Coordinates of C-alpha atoms in Angstrom, one line a residue:
X722 CA 0.0 0.0 0.1
X723 CA 2.9 2.3 0.8
X724 CA 4.3 2.1 -2.7
X725 CA 1.0 3.0 -4.3
X726 CA 1.0 6.2 -2.0
X727 CA 4.6 6.9 -3.3
X728 CA 3.2 6.6 -6.8
X729 CA 0.4 9.0 -5.9
X730 CA 2.7 11.6 -4.4
X731 CA 5.4 11.3 -7.1
X732 CA 2.8 11.9 -9.9
X733 CA 1.2 14.7 -7.8
X734 CA 4.6 16.5 -7.4
X735 CA 5.6 16.0 -11.1
X736 CA 2.4 17.6 -12.2
X737 CA 2.3 20.4 -9.7
X738 CA 5.4 22.0 -11.0
X739 CA 4.6 24.8 -13.5
X740 CA 7.6 24.0 -15.7
X741 CA 8.0 21.2 -18.3
X742 CA 9.5 18.2 -16.7
X743 CA 9.3 14.5 -16.9
X744 CA 5.8 13.2 -17.6
X745 CA 4.0 11.5 -14.7
X746 CA 3.7 8.3 -16.6
X747 CA 7.5 8.0 -16.4
X748 CA 7.4 8.1 -12.7
X749 CA 4.5 5.4 -12.8
X750 CA 6.5 3.1 -15.0
X751 CA 9.6 3.5 -13.0
X752 CA 7.9 2.9 -9.5
X753 CA 5.9 -0.1 -11.1
X754 CA 9.2 -1.6 -12.4
X755 CA 11.2 -0.8 -9.3
X756 CA 8.7 -2.4 -6.8
X757 CA 7.1 -4.8 -9.0
X758 CA 3.6 -3.3 -8.4
X759 CA 0.2 -3.9 -9.8
X760 CA -0.1 -2.0 -13.0
X761 CA -3.8 -1.1 -12.6
X762 CA -3.2 0.1 -9.0
X763 CA -0.2 2.2 -10.2
X764 CA -2.4 3.5 -13.1
X765 CA -5.2 4.7 -10.7
X766 CA -2.8 6.1 -8.0
X767 CA -0.8 7.8 -10.6
X768 CA -3.5 9.4 -12.6
X769 CA -5.3 10.5 -9.4
X770 CA -2.0 12.1 -8.3
X771 CA -1.4 13.7 -11.6
X772 CA -4.9 15.1 -11.7
X773 CA -4.7 16.6 -8.3
X774 CA -1.4 18.1 -9.1
X775 CA -2.7 19.7 -12.3
X776 CA -5.6 21.0 -10.4
X777 CA -3.5 22.7 -7.8
X778 CA -1.2 24.1 -10.6
X779 CA -4.3 25.8 -12.1
X780 CA -5.1 27.2 -8.6
X781 CA -1.7 28.8 -7.8
X782 CA -0.5 29.7 -11.3
X783 CA -2.6 33.0 -11.5
X784 CA -0.8 34.2 -8.4
X785 CA 2.6 33.3 -9.9
X786 CA 1.9 34.9 -13.1
X787 CA 0.8 38.1 -11.3
X788 CA 4.3 38.1 -9.7
X789 CA 6.3 37.3 -13.0
X790 CA 4.2 38.6 -15.9
X791 CA 3.1 42.2 -16.6
X792 CA -0.5 43.3 -15.6
X793 CA -1.3 44.0 -19.3
X794 CA -0.4 40.5 -20.3
X795 CA -2.2 38.9 -17.5
X796 CA -5.4 40.9 -18.4
X797 CA -5.0 39.8 -22.1
X798 CA -4.8 36.1 -21.1
X799 CA -7.7 36.4 -18.7
X800 CA -9.7 38.0 -21.6
X801 CA -9.0 34.7 -23.5
X802 CA -10.3 32.7 -20.5
X803 CA -13.5 34.7 -20.4
X804 CA -14.0 34.0 -24.1
X805 CA -13.5 30.3 -23.6
X806 CA -15.7 30.1 -20.5
X807 CA -18.8 30.2 -22.5
X808 CA -17.9 27.2 -24.8
X809 CA -17.9 24.5 -22.1
X810 CA -18.2 21.4 -24.2
X811 CA -15.8 22.8 -26.8
X812 CA -13.1 23.3 -24.1
X813 CA -13.7 19.9 -22.6
X814 CA -13.4 18.3 -26.0
X815 CA -10.1 20.2 -26.7
X816 CA -8.7 19.1 -23.3
X817 CA -9.7 15.4 -24.0
X818 CA -8.1 15.3 -27.4
X819 CA -5.1 17.2 -26.1
X820 CA -4.4 14.8 -23.3
X821 CA -4.8 11.8 -25.7
X822 CA -1.8 13.0 -27.8
X823 CA 1.7 12.8 -26.4
X824 CA 2.1 16.5 -25.6
X825 CA 2.9 17.8 -22.1
X826 CA -0.2 19.1 -20.1
X827 CA 1.8 21.7 -18.4
X828 CA 1.0 24.4 -21.1
X829 CA -2.6 23.5 -20.9
X830 CA -2.8 24.0 -17.2
X831 CA -0.7 27.0 -17.2
X832 CA -2.6 28.8 -19.8
X833 CA -6.1 27.8 -18.3
X834 CA -4.9 28.8 -14.9
X835 CA -3.5 32.2 -16.0
X836 CA -6.8 32.7 -18.0
X837 CA -8.6 31.9 -14.8
X838 CA -10.8 29.1 -16.4
X839 CA -12.7 27.2 -13.7
X840 CA -10.5 24.0 -13.2
X841 CA -13.5 21.9 -12.8
X842 CA -14.5 22.7 -16.4
X843 CA -11.4 20.8 -17.7
X844 CA -10.6 18.4 -14.9
X845 CA -13.1 15.7 -15.8
X846 CA -11.9 15.6 -19.6
X847 CA -8.4 15.8 -18.4
X848 CA -8.8 12.8 -16.1
X849 CA -10.4 10.7 -18.9
X850 CA -7.8 11.5 -21.4
X851 CA -5.0 11.2 -19.0
X852 CA -6.2 7.9 -17.9
X853 CA -6.4 6.6 -21.4
X854 CA -3.1 7.8 -22.5
X855 CA -1.2 6.9 -19.3
X856 CA -2.8 3.4 -19.5
X857 CA -1.2 2.9 -22.7
X858 CA 2.1 4.2 -21.5
X859 CA 2.0 2.1 -18.1
X860 CA 1.0 -0.9 -19.8
X861 CA 3.7 -0.5 -22.5
X862 CA 6.2 0.0 -19.6
X863 CA 5.0 -3.1 -18.0
X864 CA 5.6 -5.0 -21.2
X865 CA 9.2 -3.9 -21.4
X866 CA 9.9 -4.0 -17.7
X867 CA 12.4 -6.9 -18.2
X868 CA 14.4 -4.7 -20.6
X869 CA 15.5 -1.7 -18.4
X870 CA 18.2 -0.7 -20.8
X871 CA 15.7 -0.2 -23.6
X872 CA 13.4 1.9 -21.3
X873 CA 16.3 4.0 -20.0
X874 CA 17.3 4.8 -23.7
X875 CA 13.8 5.8 -24.5
X876 CA 13.6 8.7 -22.0
X877 CA 15.5 10.9 -24.5
X878 CA 14.0 10.3 -27.8
X879 CA 12.8 12.5 -30.6
X880 CA 9.2 12.0 -29.3
X881 CA 10.0 13.5 -25.8
X882 CA 12.2 16.3 -27.4
X883 CA 9.5 17.1 -29.8
X884 CA 6.9 17.1 -27.1
X885 CA 9.0 19.4 -24.9
X886 CA 9.5 21.8 -27.8
X887 CA 5.9 21.7 -28.8
X888 CA 4.9 22.4 -25.1
X889 CA 7.2 25.3 -24.9
X890 CA 5.9 26.6 -28.2
X891 CA 2.4 26.2 -27.1
X892 CA 3.2 28.2 -23.9
X893 CA 5.0 30.9 -26.1
X894 CA 2.0 31.2 -28.4
X895 CA -0.4 31.7 -25.5
X896 CA 1.8 34.2 -23.7
X897 CA 3.2 36.2 -26.8
X898 CA 0.1 36.7 -28.9
X899 CA -1.8 39.8 -28.2
X900 CA -5.3 38.0 -27.8
X901 CA -7.4 41.0 -27.1
X902 CA -6.2 42.7 -30.3
X903 CA -6.7 39.4 -32.2
X904 CA -10.1 38.6 -30.8
X905 CA -11.4 42.1 -30.7
X906 CA -9.9 43.8 -33.7
X907 CA -9.0 40.7 -35.8
X908 CA -5.4 41.8 -36.0
X909 CA -2.5 39.6 -35.2
X910 CA 0.3 41.1 -33.1
X911 CA 3.1 39.5 -31.1
X912 CA 4.4 41.0 -27.9
X913 CA 7.5 39.7 -26.3
X914 CA 7.6 42.3 -23.6
X915 CA 5.5 40.6 -21.0
X916 CA 7.8 40.2 -18.0
X917 CA 7.9 42.5 -15.1

């Protein structure tokens, strides 16, 4: 039982961090292999921890962005959040699809947190998508558990590098586009002067 709590806590911490780091599924696979744990219990504990971590991230990221990002940019991003708030099923569908592809969810929760989108509007879709995608990864990890060298070499692949670059690009797009001008005036403008 203690190891499953460790899986929960490790997944929680990994997904609580507002920076792109290792995906929670890598922690789940590592602990499952290290302690020969039941894959399904690992998956449930890990996805619950990950979901709670992302929920907490979305709650504290507005405070952090207020300390690090200019007031005008925060207002711009919050404006986008207000625009998205009225489209509940579309936001949930986007979150579900996003979590099914191998992209980091940090940009998603950073952006939605700064935009002050109610986390309960995206958490259910995130949980379903995360459970599905992590199930694939954890079951795959279980399958290759006897070949640790193969798994260790797989941590730095073109997929993880591409995912990280795409995640950073998504955060950059969200932060550097002047959303208010784009949505109100239909004019595209980039602004890189967003830091305090």
